[in-house]
mmCIF file of C-alpha atoms and ligand atoms in Angstrom:
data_model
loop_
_atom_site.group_PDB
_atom_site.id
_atom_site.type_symbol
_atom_site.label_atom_id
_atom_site.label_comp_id
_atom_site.label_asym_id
_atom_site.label_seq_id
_atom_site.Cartn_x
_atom_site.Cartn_y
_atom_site.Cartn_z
ATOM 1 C CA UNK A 1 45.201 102.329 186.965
ATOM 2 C CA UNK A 2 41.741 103.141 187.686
ATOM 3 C CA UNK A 3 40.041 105.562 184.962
ATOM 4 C CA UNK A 4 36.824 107.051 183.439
ATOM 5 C CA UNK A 5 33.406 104.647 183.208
ATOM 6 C CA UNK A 6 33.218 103.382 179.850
ATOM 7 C CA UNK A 7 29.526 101.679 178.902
ATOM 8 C CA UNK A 8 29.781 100.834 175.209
ATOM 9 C CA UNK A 9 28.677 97.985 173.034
ATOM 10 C CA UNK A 10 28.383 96.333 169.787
ATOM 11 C CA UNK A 11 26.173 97.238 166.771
ATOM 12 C CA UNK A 12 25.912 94.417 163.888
ATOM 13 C CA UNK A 13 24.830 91.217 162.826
ATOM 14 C CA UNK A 14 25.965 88.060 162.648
ATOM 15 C CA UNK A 15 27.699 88.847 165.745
ATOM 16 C CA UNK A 16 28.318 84.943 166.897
ATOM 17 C CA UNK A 17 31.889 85.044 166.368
ATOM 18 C CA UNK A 18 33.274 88.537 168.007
ATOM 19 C CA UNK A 19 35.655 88.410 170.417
ATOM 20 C CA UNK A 20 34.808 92.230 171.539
ATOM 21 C CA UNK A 21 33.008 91.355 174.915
ATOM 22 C CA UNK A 22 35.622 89.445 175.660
ATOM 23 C CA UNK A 23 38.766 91.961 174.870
ATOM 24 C CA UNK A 24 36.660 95.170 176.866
ATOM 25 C CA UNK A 25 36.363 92.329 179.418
ATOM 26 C CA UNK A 26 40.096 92.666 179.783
ATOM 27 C CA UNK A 27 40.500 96.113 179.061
ATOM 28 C CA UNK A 28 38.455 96.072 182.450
ATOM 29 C CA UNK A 29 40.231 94.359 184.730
ATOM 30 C CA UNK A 30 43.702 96.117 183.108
ATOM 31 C CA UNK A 31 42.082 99.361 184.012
ATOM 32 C CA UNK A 32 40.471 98.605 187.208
ATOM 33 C CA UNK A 33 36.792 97.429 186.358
ATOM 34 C CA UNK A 34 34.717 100.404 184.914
ATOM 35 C CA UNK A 35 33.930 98.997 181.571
ATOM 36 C CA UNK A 36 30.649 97.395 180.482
ATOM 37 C CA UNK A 37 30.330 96.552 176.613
ATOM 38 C CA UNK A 38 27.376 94.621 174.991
ATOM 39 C CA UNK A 39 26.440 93.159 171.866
ATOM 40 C CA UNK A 40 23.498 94.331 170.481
ATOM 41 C CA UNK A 41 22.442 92.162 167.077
ATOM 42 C CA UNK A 42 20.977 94.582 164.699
ATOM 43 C CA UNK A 43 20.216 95.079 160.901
ATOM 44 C CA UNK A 44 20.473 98.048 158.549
ATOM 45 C CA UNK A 45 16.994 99.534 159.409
ATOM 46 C CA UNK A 46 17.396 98.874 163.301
ATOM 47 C CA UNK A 47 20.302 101.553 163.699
ATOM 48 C CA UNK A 48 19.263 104.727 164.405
ATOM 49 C CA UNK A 49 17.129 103.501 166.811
ATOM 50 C CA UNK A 50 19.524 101.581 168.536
ATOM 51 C CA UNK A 51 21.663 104.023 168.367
ATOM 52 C CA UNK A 52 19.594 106.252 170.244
ATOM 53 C CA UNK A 53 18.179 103.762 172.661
ATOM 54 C CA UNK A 54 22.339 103.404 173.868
ATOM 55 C CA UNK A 55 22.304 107.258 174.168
ATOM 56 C CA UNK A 56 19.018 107.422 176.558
ATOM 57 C CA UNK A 57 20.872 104.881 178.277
ATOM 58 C CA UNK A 58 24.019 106.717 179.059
ATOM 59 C CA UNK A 59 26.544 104.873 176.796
ATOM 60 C CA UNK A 60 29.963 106.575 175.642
ATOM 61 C CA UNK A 61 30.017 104.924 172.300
ATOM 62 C CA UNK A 62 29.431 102.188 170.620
ATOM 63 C CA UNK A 63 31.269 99.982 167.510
ATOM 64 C CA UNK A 64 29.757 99.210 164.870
ATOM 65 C CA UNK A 65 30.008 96.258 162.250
ATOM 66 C CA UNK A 66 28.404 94.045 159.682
ATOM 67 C CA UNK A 67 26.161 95.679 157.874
ATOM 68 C CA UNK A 68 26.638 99.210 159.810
ATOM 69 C CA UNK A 69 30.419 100.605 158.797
ATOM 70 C CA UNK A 70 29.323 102.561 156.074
ATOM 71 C CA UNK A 71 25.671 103.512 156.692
ATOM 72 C CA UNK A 72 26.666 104.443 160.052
ATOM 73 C CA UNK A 73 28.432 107.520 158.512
ATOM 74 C CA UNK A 74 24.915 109.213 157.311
ATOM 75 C CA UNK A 75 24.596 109.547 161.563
ATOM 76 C CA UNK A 76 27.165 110.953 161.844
ATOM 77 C CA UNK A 77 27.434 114.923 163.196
ATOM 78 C CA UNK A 78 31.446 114.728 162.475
ATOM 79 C CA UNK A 79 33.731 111.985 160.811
ATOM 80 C CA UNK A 80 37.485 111.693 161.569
ATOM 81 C CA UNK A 81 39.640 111.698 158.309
ATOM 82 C CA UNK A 82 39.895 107.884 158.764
ATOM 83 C CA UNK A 83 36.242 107.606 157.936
ATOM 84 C CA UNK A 84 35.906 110.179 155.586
ATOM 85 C CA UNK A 85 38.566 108.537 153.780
ATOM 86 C CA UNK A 86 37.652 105.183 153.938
ATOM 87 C CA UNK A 87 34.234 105.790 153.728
ATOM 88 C CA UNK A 88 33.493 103.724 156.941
ATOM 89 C CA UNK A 89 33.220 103.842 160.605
ATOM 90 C CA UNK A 90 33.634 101.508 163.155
ATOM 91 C CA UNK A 91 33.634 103.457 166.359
ATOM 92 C CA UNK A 92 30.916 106.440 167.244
ATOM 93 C CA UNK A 93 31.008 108.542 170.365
ATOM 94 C CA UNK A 94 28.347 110.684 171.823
ATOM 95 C CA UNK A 95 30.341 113.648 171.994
ATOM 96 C CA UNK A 96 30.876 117.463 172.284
ATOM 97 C CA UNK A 97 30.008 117.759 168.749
ATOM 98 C CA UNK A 98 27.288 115.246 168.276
ATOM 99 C CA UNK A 99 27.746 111.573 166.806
ATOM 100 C CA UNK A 100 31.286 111.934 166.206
ATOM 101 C CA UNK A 101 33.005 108.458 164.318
ATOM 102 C CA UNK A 102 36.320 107.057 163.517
ATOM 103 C CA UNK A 103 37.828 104.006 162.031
ATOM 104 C CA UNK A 104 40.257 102.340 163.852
ATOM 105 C CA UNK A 105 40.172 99.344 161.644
ATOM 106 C CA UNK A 106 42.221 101.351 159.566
ATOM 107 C CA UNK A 107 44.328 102.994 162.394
ATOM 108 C CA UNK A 108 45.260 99.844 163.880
ATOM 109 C CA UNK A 109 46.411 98.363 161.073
ATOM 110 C CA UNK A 110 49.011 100.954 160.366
ATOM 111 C CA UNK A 111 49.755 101.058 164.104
ATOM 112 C CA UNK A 112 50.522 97.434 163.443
ATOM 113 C CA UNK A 113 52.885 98.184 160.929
ATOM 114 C CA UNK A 114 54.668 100.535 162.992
ATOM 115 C CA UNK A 115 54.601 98.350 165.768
ATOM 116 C CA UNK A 116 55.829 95.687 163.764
ATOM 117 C CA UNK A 117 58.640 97.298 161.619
ATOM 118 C CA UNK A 118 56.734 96.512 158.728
ATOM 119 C CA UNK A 119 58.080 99.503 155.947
ATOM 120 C CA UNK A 120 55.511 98.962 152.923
ATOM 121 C CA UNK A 121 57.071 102.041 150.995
ATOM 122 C CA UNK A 122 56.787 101.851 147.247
ATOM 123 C CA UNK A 123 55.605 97.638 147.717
ATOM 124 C CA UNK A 124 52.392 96.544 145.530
ATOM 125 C CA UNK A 125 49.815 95.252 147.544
ATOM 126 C CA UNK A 126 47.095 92.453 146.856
ATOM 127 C CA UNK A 127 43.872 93.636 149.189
ATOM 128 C CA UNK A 128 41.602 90.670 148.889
ATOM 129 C CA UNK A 129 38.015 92.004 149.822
ATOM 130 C CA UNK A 130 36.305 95.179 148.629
ATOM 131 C CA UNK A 131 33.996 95.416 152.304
ATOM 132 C CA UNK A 132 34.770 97.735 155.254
ATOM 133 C CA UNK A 133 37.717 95.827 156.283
ATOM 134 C CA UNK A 134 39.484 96.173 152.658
ATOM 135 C CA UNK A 135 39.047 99.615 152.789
ATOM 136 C CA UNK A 136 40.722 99.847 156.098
ATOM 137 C CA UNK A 137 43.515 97.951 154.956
ATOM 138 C CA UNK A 138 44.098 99.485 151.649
ATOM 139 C CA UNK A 139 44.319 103.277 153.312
ATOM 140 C CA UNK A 140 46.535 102.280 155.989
ATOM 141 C CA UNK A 141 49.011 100.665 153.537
ATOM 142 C CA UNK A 142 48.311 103.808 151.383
ATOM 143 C CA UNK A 143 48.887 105.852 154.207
ATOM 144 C CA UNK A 144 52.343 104.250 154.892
ATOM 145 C CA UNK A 145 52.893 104.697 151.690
ATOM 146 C CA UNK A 146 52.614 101.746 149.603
ATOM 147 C CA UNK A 147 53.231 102.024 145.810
ATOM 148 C CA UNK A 148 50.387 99.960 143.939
ATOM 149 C CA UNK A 149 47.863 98.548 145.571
ATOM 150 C CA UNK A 150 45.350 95.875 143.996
ATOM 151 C CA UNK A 151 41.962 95.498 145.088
ATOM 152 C CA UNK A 152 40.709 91.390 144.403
ATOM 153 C CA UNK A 153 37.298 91.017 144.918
ATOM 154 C CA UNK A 154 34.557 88.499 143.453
ATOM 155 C CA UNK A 155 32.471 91.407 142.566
ATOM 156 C CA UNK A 156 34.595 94.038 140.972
ATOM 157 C CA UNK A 157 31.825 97.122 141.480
ATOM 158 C CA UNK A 158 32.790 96.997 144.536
ATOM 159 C CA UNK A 159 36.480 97.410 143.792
ATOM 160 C CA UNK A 160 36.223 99.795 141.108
ATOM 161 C CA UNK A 161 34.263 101.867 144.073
ATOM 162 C CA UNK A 162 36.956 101.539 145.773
ATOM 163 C CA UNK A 163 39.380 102.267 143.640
ATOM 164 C CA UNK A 164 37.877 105.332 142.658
ATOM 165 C CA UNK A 165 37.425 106.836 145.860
ATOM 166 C CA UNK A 166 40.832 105.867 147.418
ATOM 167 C CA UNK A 167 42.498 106.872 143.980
ATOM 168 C CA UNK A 168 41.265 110.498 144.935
ATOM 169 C CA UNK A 169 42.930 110.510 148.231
ATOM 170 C CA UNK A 170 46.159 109.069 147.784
ATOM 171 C CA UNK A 171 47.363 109.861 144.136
ATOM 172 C CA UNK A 172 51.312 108.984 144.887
ATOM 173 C CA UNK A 173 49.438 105.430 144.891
ATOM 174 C CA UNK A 174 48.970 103.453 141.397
ATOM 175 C CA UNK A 175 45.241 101.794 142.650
ATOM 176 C CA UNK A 176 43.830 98.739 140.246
ATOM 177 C CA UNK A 177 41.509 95.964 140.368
ATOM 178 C CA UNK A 178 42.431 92.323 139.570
ATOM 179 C CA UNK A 179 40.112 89.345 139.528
ATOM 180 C CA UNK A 180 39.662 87.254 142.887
ATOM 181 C CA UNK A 181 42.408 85.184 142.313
ATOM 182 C CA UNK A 182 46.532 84.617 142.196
ATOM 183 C CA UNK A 183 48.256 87.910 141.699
ATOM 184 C CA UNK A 184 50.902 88.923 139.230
ATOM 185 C CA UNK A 185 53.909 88.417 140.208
ATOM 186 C CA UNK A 186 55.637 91.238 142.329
ATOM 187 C CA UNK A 187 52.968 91.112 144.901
ATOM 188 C CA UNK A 188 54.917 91.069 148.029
ATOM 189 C CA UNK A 189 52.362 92.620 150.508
ATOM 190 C CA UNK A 190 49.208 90.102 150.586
ATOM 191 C CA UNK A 191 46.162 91.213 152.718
ATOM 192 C CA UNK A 192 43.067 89.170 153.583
ATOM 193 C CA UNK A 193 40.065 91.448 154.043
ATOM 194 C CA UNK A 194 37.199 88.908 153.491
ATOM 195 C CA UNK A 195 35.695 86.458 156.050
ATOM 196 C CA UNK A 196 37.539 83.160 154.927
ATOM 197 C CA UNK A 197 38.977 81.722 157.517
ATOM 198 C CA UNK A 198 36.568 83.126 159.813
ATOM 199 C CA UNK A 199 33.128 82.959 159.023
ATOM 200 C CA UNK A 200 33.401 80.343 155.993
ATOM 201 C CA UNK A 201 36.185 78.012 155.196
ATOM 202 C CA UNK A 202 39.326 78.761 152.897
ATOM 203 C CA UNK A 203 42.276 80.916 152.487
ATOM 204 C CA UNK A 204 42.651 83.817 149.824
ATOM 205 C CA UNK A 205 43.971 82.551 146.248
ATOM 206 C CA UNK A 206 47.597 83.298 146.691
ATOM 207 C CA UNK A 207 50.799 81.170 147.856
ATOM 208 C CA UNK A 208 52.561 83.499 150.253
ATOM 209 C CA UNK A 209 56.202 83.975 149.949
ATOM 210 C CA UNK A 210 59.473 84.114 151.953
ATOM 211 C CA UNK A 211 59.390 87.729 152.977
ATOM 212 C CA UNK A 212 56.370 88.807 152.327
ATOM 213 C CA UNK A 213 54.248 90.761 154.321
ATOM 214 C CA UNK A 214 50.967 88.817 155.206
ATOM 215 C CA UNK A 215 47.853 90.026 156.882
ATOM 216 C CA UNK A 216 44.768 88.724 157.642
ATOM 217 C CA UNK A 217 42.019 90.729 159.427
ATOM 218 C CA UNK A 218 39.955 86.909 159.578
ATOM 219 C CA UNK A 219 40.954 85.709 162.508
ATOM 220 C CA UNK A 220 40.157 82.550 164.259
ATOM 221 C CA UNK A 221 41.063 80.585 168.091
ATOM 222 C CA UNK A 222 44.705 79.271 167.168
ATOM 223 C CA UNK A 223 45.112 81.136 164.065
ATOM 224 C CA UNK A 224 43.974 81.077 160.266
ATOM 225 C CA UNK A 225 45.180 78.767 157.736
ATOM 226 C CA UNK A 226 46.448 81.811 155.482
ATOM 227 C CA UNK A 227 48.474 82.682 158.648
ATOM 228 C CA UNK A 228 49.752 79.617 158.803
ATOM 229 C CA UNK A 229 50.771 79.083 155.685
ATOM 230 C CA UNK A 230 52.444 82.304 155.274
ATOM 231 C CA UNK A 231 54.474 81.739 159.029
ATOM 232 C CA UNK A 232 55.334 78.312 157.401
ATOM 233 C CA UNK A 233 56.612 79.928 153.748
ATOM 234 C CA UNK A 234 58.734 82.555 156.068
ATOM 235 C CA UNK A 235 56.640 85.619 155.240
ATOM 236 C CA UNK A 236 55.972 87.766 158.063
ATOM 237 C CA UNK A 237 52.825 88.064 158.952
ATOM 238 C CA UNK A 238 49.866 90.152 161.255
ATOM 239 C CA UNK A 239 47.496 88.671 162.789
ATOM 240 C CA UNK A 240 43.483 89.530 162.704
ATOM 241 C CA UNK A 241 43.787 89.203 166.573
ATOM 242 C CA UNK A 242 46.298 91.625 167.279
ATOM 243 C CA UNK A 243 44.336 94.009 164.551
ATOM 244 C CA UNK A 244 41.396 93.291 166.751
ATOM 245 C CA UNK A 245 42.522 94.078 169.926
ATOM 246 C CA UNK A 246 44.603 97.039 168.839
ATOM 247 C CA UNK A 247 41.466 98.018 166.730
ATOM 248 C CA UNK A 248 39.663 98.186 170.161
ATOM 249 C CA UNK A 249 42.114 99.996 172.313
ATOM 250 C CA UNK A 250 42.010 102.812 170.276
ATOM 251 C CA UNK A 251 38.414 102.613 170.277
ATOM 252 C CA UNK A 252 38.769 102.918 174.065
ATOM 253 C CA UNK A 253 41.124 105.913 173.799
ATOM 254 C CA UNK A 254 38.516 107.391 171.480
ATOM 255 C CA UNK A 255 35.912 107.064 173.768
ATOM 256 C CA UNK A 256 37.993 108.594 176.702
ATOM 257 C CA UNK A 257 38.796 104.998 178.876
ATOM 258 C CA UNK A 258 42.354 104.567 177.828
ATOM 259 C CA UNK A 259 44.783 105.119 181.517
ATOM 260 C CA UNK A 260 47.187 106.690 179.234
ATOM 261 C CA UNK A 261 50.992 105.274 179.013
ATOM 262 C CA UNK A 262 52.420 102.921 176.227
ATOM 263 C CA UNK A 263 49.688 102.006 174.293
ATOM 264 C CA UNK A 264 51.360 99.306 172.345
ATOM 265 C CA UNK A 265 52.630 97.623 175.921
ATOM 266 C CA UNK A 266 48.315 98.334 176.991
ATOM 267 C CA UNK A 267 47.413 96.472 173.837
ATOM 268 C CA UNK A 268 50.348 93.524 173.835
ATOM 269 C CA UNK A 269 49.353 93.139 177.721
ATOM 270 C CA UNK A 270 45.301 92.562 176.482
ATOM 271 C CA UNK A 271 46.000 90.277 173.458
ATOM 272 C CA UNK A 272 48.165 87.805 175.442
ATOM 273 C CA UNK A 273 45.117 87.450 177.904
ATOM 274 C CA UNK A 274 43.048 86.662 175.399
ATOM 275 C CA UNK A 275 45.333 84.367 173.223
ATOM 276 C CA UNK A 276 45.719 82.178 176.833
ATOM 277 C CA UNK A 277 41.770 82.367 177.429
ATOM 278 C CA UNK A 278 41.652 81.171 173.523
ATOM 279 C CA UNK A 279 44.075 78.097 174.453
ATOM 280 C CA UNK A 280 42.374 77.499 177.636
HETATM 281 P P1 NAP B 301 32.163 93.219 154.423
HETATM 282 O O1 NAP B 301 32.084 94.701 154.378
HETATM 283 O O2 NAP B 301 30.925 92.395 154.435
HETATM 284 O O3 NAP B 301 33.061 92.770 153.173
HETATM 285 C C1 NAP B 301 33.440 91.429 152.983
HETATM 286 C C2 NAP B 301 34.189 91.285 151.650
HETATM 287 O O4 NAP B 301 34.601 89.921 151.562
HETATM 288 C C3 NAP B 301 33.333 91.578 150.446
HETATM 289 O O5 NAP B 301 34.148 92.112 149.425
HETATM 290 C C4 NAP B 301 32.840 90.179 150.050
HETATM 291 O O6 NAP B 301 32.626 90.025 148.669
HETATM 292 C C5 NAP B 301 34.043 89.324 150.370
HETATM 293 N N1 NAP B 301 33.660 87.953 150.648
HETATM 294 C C6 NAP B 301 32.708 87.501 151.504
HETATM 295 N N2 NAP B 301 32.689 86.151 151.509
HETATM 296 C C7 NAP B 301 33.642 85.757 150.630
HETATM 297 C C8 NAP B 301 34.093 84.494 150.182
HETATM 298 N N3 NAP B 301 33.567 83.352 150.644
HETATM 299 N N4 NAP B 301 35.075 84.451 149.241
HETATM 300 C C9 NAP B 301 35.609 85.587 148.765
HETATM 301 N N5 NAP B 301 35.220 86.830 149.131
HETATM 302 C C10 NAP B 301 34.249 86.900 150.069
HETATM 303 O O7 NAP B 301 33.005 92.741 155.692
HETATM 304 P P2 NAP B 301 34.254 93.487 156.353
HETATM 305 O O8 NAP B 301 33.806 94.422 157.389
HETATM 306 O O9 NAP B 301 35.105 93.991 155.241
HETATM 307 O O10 NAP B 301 34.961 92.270 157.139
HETATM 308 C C11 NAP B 301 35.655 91.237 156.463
HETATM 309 C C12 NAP B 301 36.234 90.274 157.513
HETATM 310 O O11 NAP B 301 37.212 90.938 158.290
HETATM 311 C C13 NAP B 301 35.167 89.771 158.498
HETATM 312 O O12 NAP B 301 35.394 88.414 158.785
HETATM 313 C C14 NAP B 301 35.390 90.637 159.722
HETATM 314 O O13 NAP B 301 34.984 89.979 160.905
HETATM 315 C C15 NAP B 301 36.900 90.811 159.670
HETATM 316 N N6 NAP B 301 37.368 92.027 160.340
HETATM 317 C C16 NAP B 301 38.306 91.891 161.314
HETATM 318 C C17 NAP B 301 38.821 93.001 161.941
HETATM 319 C C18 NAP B 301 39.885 92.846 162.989
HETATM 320 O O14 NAP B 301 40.045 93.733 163.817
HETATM 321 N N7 NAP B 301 40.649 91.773 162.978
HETATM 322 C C19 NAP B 301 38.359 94.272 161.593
HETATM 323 C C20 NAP B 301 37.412 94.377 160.586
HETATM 324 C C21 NAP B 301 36.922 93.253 159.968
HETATM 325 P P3 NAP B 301 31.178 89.820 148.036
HETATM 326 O O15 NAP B 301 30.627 91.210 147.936
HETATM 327 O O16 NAP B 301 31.462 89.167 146.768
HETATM 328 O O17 NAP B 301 30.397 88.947 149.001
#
C-alpha cells in the first residue's frame, strides 16, 4: 500500500504532550514507510519563518497548534470553508494555489459522529472552551445540525467572539454563552474543548448523564477522567484519541499521502496501534 512521500511536521508550543510523531509514525508503516513528520516548538512571532524554512526544505505541509490555529490563517493564500468558518487552521499545504489550510479538528469530529451514529439534530450542546478546539467542536455539531449550542468559557470575550461569528454561519442554530460551570438542564450533548485532563488536572463542571453524548478533545494514555465518568454514568462518549488520529488522517489525505480505501477502517487500524503502544 505503498504511496506518495509525505515530509510534514508540527508547528506549536508546548508541544511535550502530542502524540502526532507517534500516529504519522504509524501512518508510515500502514502505508509502506514514506512519511517523516517533526515537531518543531515555535511561538507566535517564529511562524512565518518556520514556515518557510519547511518549504526550502521540501515539506508537503505542516500542522499547526498552540498558539498558531488562528494566526496561521493571515498566511494563508486559500482557506477551506472549515477554516474560514471556524476561523482556524490546523493543517497547511504548500500547494497549487499557495499556502492553502484546512481544519480537520473540526472535520474529524463530525466524521466521528458519523462514524459513531451519533445524530445531534435539534440537541443543545454545552462546548466548554472558547480556543481553537471549541470552535472546531461547536461547527461540527452545528454542521450536523445541532439546535442550541452553549459556549462555557472562563473568559466570556472569547465566547461572545465566538458566538458572534458562528451565529453568522449557522443561523438554524440558537448560539449563547453560559458561565464556566454546570449547565441548565436539557444539556444532553457535553463537549470538553479545554486542556483539563490533559495539560492540567480536572474535568469540565458538569455530571454527565445516561445517554448523553460526551466528548472530550483532552485526551490522555488510558483515558480522561471526564471520559470516564461519562462511560461509567452510561453516556456515550468520543474520545480525544480517536479525534486525534482521525484529525490526522485527514490531514494526510489533505496533504496527498492517504492510499485511498475506507478511511474510517485506515484510521480504526492506526488508533488501535497506538492505544496498544499507550498500554505497553
Ligand atoms: P486554546 O485555543 O488555547 O483554547 C483553550 C481554551 O481552554 C480556552 O478557552 C481557555 O480559556 C480554556 N482553558 C485553558 N485552561 C483552562 C482551565 N484550567 N480551566 C478551564 N478552561 C481552561 O486551545 P485549543 O486548541 O482549543 O485546545 C484545547 C485542548 O484540546 C488542548 O488540550 C489540545 O491539546 C486539545 N485538542 C485536541 C485535539 C484532538 O485531536 N484530540 C484537537 C485540538 C485540540 P482561557 O482563555 O480562560 O485560558
Amino acid at each position: 500500500m505503498q504511496t506518495k512521500a509525505i515530509k510534514a511536521g508540527l508547528f506549536g508550543r508546548p508541544l511535550s504532550k502530542s502524540l502526532s510523531p507517534g500516529v504519522f509514525r504509524i501512518f508510515s508503516e500502514l502505508t509502506g514507510g514514506l512519511i517523516s513528520y517533526e515537531l518543531r516548538e515555535c511561538a507566535g512571532p517564529g511562524l512565518a519563518a518556520e514556515v518557510e524554512a519547511a518549504r526550502a526544505a521540501g515539506w508537503t505541509g505542516f500542522n499547526a497548534t498552540i498558539p498558531h490555529k488562528r494566526a496561521v490563517l493571515e498566511l494563508l493564500d486559500s482557506a477551506e470553508k472549515a477554516a474560514r468558518e471556524t476561523g482556524a487552521a490546523n493543517t497547511v499545504r504548500f500547494g497549487e494555489k499557495g499556502l492553502e489550510g484546512t481544519n480537520t479538528d473540526a472535520l474529524a469530529l463530525a466524521g466521528a459522529l458519523g462514524e459513531h451514529g451519533l445524530s445531534v439534530k435539534g440537541l443543545a450542546a454545552a462546548v466548554y472552551g472558547a480556543g481553537g478546539a471549541a470552535a472546531a467542536a461547536a461547527w461540527a455539531l452545528a454542521g450536523a445540525g445541532a439546535g442550541r449550542i452553549a459556549l462555557c468559557a472562563r473568559k466570556p470575550e472569547g465566547a461572545r467572539t465566538l458566538q458572534a461569528k458562528l451565529s453568522r454561519v449557522f443561523p438554524g442554530t440558537s448560539f449563547s454563552t453560559l458561565p464556566f460551570g454546570e449547565p441548565p438542564e436539557g444539556h444532553t450533548i457535553l463537549v470538553n474543548a479545554t486542556p483539563l485532563g490533559m495539560y492540567c488536572p480536572g474535568t469540565p463542571p458538569c455530571a454527565p448523564r445516561a445517554g448523553d453524548i460526551c466528548v472530550d478533545l483532552a485526551y490522555a494514555p488510558g483515558g480522561t477522567d471526564f471520559l470516564r465518568s461519562a462511560k461509567a454514568a452510561g453516556a456515550r462518549a468520543v474520545d480525544g484519541l480517536d479525534l486525534l488520529v482521525w484529525q490526522a488522517a485527514l490531514a494526510l489525505d489533505f496533504w496527498g499521502g492517504f492510499p485511498g480505501g475506507d478511511i474510517v477502517k485506515f484510521k480504526n487500524d492506526a488508533l488501535a496501534r497506538l492505544a496498544r503502544q499507550l498500554e505497553g
